[in-house]
mmCIF file of N, CA and C in Angstrom:
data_model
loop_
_atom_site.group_PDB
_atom_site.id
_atom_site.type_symbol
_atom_site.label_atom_id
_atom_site.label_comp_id
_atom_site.label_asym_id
_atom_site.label_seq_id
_atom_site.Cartn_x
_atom_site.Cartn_y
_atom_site.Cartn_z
ATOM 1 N N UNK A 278 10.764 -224.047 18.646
ATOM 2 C CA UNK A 278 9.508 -224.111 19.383
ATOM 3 C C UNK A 278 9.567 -225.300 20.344
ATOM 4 N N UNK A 279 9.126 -225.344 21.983
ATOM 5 C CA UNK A 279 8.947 -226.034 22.517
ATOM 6 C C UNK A 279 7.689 -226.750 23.000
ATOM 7 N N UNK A 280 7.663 -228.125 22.544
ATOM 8 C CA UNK A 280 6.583 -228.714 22.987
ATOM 9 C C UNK A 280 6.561 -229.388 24.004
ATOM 10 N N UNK A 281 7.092 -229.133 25.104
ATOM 11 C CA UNK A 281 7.300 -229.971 26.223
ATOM 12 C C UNK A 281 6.749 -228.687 27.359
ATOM 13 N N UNK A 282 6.521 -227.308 27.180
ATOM 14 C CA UNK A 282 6.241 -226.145 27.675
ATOM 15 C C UNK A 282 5.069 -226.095 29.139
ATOM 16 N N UNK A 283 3.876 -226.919 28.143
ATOM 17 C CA UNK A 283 2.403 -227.305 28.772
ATOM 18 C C UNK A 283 2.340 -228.671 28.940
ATOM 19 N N UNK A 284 3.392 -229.564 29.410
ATOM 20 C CA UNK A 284 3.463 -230.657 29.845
ATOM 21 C C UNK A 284 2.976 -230.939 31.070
ATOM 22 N N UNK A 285 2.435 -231.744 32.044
ATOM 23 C CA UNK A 285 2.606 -231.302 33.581
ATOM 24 C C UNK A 285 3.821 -232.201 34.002
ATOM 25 N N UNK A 286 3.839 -231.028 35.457
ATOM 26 C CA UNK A 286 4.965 -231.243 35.764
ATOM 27 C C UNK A 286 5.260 -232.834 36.762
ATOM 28 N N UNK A 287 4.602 -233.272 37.022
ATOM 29 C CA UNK A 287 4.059 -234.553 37.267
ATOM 30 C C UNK A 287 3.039 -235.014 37.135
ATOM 31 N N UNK A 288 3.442 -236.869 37.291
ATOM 32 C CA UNK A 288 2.314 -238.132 37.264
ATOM 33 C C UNK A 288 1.005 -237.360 37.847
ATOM 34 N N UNK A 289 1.019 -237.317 39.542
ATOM 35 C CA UNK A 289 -0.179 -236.539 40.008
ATOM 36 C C UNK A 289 -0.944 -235.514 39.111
ATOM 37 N N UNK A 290 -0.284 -234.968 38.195
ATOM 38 C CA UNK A 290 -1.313 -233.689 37.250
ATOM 39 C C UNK A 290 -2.048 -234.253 36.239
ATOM 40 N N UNK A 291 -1.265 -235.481 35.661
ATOM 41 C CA UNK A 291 -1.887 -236.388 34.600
ATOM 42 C C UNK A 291 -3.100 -237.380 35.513
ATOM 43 N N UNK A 292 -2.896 -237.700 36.344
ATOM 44 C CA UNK A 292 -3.642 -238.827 36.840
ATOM 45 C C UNK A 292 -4.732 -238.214 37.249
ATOM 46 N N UNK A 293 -5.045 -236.875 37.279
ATOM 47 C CA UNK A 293 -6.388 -236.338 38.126
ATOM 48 C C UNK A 293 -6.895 -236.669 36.693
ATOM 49 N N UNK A 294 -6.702 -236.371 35.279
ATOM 50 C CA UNK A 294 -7.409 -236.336 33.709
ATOM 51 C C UNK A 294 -8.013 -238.170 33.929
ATOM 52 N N UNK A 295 -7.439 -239.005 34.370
ATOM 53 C CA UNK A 295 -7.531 -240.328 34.218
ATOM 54 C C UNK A 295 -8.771 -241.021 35.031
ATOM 55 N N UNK A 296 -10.177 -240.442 35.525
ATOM 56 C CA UNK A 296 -10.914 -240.909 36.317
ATOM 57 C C UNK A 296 -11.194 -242.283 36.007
ATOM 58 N N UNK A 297 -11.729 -242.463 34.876
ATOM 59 C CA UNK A 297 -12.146 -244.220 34.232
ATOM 60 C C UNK A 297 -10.663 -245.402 34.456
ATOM 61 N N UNK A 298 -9.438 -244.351 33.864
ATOM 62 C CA UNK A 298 -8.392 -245.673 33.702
ATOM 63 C C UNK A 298 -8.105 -246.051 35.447
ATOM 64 N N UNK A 299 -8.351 -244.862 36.207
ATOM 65 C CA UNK A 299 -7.954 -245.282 37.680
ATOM 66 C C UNK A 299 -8.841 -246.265 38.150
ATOM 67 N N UNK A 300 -10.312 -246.384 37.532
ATOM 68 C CA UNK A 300 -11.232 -247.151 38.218
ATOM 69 C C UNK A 300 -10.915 -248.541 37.526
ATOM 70 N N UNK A 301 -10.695 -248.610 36.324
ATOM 71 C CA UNK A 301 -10.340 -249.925 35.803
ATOM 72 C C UNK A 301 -8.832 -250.276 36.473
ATOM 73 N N UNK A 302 -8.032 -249.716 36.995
ATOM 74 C CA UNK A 302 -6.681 -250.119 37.516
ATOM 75 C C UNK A 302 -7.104 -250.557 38.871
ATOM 76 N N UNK A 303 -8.085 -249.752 39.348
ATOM 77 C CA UNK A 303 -8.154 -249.918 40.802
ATOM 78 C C UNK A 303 -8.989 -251.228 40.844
ATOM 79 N N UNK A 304 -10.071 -251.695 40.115
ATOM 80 C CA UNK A 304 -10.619 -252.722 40.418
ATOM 81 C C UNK A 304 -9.618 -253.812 39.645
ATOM 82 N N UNK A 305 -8.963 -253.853 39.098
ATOM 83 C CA UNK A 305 -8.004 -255.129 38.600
ATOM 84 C C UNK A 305 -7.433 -255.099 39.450
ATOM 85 N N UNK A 306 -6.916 -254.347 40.381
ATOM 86 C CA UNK A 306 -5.916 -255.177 41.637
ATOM 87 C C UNK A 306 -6.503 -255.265 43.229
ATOM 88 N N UNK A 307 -7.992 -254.699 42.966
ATOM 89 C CA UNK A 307 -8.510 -255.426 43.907
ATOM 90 C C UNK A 307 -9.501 -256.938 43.704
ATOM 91 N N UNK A 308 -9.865 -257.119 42.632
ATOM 92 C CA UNK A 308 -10.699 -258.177 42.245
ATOM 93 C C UNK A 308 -9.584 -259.268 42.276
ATOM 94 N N UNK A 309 -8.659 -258.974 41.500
ATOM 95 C CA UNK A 309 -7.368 -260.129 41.215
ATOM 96 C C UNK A 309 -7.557 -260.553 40.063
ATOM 97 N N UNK A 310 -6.984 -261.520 39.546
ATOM 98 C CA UNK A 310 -6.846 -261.857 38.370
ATOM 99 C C UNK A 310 -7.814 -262.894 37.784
ATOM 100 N N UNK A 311 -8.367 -263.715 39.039
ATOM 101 C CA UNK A 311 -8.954 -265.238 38.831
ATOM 102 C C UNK A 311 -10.738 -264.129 38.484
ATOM 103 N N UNK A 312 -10.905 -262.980 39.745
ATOM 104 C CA UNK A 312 -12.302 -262.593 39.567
ATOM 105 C C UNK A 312 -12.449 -261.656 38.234
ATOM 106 N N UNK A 313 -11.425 -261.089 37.754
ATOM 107 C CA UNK A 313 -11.821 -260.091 37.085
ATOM 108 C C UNK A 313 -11.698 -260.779 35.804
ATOM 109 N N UNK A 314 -11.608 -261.852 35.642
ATOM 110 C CA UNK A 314 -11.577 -262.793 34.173
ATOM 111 C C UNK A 314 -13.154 -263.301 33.951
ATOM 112 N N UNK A 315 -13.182 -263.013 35.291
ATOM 113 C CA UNK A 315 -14.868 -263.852 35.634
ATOM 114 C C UNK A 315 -15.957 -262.569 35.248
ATOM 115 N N UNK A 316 -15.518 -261.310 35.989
ATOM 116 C CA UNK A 316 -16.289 -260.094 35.807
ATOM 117 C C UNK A 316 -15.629 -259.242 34.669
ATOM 118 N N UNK A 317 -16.710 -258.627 34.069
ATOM 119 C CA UNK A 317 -16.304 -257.305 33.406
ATOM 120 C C UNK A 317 -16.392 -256.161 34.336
ATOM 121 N N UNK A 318 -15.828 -255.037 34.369
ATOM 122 C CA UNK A 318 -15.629 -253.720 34.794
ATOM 123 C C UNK A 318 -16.471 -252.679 33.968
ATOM 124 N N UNK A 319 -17.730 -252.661 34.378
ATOM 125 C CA UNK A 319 -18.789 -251.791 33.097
ATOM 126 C C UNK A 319 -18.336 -250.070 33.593
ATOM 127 N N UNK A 320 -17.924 -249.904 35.227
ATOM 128 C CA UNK A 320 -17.714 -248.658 35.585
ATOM 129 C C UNK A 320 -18.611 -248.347 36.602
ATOM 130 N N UNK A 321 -18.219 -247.167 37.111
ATOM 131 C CA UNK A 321 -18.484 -246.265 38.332
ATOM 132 C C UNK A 321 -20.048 -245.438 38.049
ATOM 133 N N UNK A 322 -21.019 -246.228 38.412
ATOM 134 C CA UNK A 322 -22.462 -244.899 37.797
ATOM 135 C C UNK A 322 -22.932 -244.514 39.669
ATOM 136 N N UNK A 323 -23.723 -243.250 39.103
ATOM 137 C CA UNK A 323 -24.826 -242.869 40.373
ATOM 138 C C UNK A 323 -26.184 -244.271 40.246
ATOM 139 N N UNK A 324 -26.359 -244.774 40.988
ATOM 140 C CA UNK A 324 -28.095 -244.756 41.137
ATOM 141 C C UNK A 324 -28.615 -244.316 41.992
ATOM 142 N N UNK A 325 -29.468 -243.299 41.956
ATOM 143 C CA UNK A 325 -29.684 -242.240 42.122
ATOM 144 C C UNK A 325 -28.755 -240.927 43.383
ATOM 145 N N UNK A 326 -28.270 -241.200 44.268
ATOM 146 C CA UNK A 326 -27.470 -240.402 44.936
ATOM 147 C C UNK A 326 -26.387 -241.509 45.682
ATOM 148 N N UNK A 327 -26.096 -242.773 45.420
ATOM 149 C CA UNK A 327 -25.032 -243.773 45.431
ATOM 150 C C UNK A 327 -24.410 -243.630 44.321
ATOM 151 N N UNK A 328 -23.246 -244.084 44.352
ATOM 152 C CA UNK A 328 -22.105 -244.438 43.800
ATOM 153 C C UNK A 328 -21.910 -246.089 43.738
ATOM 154 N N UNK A 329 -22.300 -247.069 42.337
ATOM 155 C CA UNK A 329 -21.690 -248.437 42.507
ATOM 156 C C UNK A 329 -21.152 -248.550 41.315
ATOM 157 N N UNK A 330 -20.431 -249.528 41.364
ATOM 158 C CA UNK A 330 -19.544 -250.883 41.055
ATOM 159 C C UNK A 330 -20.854 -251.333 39.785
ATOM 160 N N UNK A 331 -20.785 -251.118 38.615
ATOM 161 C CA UNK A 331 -21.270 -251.995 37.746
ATOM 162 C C UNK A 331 -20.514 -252.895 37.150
ATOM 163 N N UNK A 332 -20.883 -254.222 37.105
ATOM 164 C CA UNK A 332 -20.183 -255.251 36.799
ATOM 165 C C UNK A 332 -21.223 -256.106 35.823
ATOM 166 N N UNK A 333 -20.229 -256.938 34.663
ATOM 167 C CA UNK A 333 -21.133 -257.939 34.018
ATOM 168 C C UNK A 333 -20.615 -259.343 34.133
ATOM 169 N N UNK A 334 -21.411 -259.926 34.770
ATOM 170 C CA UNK A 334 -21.227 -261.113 34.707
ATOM 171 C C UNK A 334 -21.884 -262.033 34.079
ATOM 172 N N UNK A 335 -21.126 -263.605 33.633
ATOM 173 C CA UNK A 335 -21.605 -263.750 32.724
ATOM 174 C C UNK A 335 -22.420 -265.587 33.296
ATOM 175 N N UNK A 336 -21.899 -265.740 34.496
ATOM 176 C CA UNK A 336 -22.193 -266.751 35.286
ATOM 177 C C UNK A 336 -22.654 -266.808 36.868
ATOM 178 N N UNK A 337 -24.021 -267.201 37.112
ATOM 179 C CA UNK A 337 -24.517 -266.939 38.069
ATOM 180 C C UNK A 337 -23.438 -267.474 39.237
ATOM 181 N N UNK A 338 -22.825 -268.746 39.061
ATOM 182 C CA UNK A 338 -21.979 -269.230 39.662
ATOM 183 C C UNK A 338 -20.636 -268.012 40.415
ATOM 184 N N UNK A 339 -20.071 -267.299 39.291
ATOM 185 C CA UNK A 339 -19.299 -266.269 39.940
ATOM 186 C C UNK A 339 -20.155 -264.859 40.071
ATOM 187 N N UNK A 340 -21.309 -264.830 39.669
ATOM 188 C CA UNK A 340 -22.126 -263.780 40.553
ATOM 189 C C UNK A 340 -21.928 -263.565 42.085
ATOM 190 N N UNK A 341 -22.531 -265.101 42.021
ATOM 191 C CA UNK A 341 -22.569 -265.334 43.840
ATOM 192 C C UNK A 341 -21.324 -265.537 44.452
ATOM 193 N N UNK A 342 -20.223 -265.955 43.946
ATOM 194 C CA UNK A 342 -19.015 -265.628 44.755
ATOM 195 C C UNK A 342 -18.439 -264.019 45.062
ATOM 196 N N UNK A 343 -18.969 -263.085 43.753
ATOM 197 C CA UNK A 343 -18.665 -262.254 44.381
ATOM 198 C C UNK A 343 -19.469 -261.052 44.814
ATOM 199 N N UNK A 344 -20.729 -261.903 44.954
ATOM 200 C CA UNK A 344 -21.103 -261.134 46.182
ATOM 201 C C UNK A 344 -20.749 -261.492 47.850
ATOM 202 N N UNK A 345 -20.617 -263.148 47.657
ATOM 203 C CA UNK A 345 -19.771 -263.045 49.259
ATOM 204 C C UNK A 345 -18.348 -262.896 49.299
ATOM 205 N N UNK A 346 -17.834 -261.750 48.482
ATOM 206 C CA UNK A 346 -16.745 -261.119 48.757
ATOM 207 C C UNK A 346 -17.101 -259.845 48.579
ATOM 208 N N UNK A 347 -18.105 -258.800 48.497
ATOM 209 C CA UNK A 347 -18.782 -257.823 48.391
ATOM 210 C C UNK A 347 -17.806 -256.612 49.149
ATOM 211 N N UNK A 348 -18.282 -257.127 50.644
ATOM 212 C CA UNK A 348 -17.215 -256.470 51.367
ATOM 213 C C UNK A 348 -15.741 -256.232 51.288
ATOM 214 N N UNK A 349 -14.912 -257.141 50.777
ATOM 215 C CA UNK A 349 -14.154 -257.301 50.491
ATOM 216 C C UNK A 349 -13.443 -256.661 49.440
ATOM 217 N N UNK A 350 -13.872 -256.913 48.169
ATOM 218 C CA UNK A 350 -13.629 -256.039 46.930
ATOM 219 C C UNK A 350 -14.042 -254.429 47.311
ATOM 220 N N UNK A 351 -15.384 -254.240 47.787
ATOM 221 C CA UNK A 351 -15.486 -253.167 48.034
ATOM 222 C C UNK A 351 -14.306 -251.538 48.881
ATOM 223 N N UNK A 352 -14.471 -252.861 49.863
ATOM 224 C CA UNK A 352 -13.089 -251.794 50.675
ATOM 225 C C UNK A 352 -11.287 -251.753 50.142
ATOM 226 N N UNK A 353 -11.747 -252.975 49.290
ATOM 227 C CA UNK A 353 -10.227 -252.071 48.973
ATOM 228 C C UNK A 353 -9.749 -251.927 47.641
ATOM 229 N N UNK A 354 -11.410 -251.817 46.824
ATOM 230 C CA UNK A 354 -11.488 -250.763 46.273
ATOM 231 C C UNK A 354 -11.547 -249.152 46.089
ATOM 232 N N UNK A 355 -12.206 -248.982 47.258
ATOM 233 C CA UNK A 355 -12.313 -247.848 48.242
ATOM 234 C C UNK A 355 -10.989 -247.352 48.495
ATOM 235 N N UNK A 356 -10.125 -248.491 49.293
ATOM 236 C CA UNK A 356 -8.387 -247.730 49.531
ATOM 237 C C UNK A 356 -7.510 -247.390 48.148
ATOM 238 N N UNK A 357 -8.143 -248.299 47.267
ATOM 239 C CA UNK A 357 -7.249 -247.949 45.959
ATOM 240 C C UNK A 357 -7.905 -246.327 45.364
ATOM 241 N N UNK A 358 -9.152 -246.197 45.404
ATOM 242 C CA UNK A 358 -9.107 -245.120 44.868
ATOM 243 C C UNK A 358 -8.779 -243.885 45.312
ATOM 244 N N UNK A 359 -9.022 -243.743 47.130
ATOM 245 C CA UNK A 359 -8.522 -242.876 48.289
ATOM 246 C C UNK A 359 -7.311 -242.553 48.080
ATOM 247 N N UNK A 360 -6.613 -243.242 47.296
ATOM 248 C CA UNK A 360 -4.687 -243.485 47.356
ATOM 249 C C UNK A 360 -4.574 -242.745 46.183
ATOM 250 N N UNK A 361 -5.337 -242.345 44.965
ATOM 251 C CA UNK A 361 -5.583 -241.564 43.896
ATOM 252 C C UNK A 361 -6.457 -240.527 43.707
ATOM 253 N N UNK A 362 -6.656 -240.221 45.293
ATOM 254 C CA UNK A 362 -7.484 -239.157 45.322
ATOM 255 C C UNK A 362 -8.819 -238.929 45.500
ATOM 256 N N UNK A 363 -9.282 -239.675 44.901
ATOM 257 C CA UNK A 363 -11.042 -239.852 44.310
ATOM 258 C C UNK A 363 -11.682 -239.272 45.792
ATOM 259 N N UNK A 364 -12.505 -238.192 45.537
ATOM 260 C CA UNK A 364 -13.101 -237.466 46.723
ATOM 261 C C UNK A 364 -14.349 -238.818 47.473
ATOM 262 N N UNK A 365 -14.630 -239.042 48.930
ATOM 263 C CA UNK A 365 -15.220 -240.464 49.203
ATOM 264 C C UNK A 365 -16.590 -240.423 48.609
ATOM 265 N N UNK A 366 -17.177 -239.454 48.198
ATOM 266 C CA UNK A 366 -18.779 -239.553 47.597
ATOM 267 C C UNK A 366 -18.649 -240.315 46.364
ATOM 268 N N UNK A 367 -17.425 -240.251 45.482
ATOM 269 C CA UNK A 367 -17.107 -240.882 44.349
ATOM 270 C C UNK A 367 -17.074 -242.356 44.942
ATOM 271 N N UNK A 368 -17.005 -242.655 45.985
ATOM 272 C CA UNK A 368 -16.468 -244.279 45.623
ATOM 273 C C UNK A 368 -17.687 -245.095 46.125
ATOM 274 N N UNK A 369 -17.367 -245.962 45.267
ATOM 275 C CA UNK A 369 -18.634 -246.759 45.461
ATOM 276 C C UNK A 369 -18.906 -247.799 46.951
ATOM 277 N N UNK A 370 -20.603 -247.735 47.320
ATOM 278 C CA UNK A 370 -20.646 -248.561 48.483
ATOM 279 C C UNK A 370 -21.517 -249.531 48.043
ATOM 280 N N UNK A 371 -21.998 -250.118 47.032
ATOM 281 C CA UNK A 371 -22.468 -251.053 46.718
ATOM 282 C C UNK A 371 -21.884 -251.967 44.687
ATOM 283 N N UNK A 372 -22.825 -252.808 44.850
ATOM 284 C CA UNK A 372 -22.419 -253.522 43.576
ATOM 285 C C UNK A 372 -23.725 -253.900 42.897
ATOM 286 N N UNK A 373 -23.983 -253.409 41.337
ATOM 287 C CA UNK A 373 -24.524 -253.730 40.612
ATOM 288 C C UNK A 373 -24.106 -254.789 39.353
ATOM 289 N N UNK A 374 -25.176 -255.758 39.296
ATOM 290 C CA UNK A 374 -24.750 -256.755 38.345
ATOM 291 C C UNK A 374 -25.352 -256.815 37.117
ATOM 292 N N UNK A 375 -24.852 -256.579 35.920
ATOM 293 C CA UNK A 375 -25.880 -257.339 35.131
ATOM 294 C C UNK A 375 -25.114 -258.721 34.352
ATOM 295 N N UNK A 376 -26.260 -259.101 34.341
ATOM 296 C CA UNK A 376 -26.007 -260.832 34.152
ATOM 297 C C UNK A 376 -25.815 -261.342 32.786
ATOM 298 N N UNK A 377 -25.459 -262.188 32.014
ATOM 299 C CA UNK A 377 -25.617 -262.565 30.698
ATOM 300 C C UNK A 377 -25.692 -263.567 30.350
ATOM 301 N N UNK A 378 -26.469 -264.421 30.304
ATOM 302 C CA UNK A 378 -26.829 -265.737 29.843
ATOM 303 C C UNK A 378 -26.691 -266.314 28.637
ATOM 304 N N UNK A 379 -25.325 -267.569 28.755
ATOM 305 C CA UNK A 379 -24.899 -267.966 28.047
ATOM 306 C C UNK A 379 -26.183 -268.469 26.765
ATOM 307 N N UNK A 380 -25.738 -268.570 25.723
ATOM 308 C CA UNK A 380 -26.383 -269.096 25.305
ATOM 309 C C UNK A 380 -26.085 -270.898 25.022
ATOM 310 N N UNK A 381 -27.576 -271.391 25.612
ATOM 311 C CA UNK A 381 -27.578 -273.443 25.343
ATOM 312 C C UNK A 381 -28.900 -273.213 25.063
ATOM 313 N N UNK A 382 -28.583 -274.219 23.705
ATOM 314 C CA UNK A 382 -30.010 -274.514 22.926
ATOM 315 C C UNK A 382 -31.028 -275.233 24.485
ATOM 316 N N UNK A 383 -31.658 -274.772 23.774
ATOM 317 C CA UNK A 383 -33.610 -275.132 24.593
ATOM 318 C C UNK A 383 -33.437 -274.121 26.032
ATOM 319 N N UNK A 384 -32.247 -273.231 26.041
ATOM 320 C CA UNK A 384 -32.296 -271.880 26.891
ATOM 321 C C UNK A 384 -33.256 -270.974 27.069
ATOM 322 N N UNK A 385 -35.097 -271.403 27.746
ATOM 323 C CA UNK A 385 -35.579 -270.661 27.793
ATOM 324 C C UNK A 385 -35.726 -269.016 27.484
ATOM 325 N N UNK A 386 -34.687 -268.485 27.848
ATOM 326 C CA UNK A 386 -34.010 -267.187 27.459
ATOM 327 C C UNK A 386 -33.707 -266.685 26.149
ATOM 328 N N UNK A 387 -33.536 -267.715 25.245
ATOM 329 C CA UNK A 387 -32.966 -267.895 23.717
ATOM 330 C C UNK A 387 -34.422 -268.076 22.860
ATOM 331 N N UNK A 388 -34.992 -266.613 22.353
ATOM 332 C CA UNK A 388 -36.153 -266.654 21.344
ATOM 333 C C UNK A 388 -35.259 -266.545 19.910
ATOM 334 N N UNK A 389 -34.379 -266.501 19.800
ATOM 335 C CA UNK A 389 -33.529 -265.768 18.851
ATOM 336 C C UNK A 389 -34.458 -266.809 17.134
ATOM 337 N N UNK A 390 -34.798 -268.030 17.557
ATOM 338 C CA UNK A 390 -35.155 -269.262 16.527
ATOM 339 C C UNK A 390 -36.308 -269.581 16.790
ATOM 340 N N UNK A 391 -37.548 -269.395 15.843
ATOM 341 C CA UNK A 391 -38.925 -269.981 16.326
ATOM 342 C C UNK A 391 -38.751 -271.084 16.823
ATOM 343 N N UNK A 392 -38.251 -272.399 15.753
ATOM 344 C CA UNK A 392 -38.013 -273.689 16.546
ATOM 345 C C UNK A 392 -36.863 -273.246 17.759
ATOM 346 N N UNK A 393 -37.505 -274.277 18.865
ATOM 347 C CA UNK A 393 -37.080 -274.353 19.710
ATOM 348 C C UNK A 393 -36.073 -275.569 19.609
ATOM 349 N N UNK A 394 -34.684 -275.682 20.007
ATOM 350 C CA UNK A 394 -34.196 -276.848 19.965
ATOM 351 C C UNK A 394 -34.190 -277.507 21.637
ATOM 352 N N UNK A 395 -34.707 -278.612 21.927
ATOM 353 C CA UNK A 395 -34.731 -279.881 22.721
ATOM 354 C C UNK A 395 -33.370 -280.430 22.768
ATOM 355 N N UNK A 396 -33.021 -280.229 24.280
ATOM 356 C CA UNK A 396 -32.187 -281.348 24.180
ATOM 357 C C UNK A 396 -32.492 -282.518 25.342
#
């Protein structure tokens, strides 16, 4: 019996099955190494008839850097996924963030403890 029968016959046949791993490949080599340590890759959603870039970040500090690289990441994110096919309604033209605030005691944000700790 052969199990190699219903294999495809190339990379290209496997890589159309791969929509998520292409978007996580494609934004690691457009973000680079220094931003994407900074950002998480949450994935590709609609809001409402757009296509964005959800990202978590966990510092307002590299929030704002990469939104003034917006353009930047964007387009060639865009060429990375064009280069794998992704039809252009799929690719994203904007960036969504959600944020996560570290936690430091007396962190407004931090109800987690009735007492509040002061520092």
């Amino acid at each position: 019996m052969s199990y190699h029968k219903n294999l495809p016959k190339s990379f290209g046949e496997i890589s159309k099955d791969f929509g998520p791993l292409q978007a996580i490949a494609a934004w690691k080599k457009t973000a680079g190494p220094v931003i994407a340590q900074h950002a998480e890759f949450l994935g590709i959603h609609k809001n409402g008839q757009v296509p964005v870039l959800h990202l978590s970040v966990k510092d307002p500090v590299w929030r704002q850097e990469i939104q003034f690289e917006t353009k930047r990441i964007l387009q060639g994110l865009a060429a990375e996924l064009k280069k794998m096919g992704w039809p252009i309604e799929q690719i994203p033209s904007e960036i969504l963030f959600k944020s996560v605030l570290p936690f430091r005691p007396g962190n407004a944000h931090f109800r987690g403890n009735k007492k509040m700790i002061k520092t």
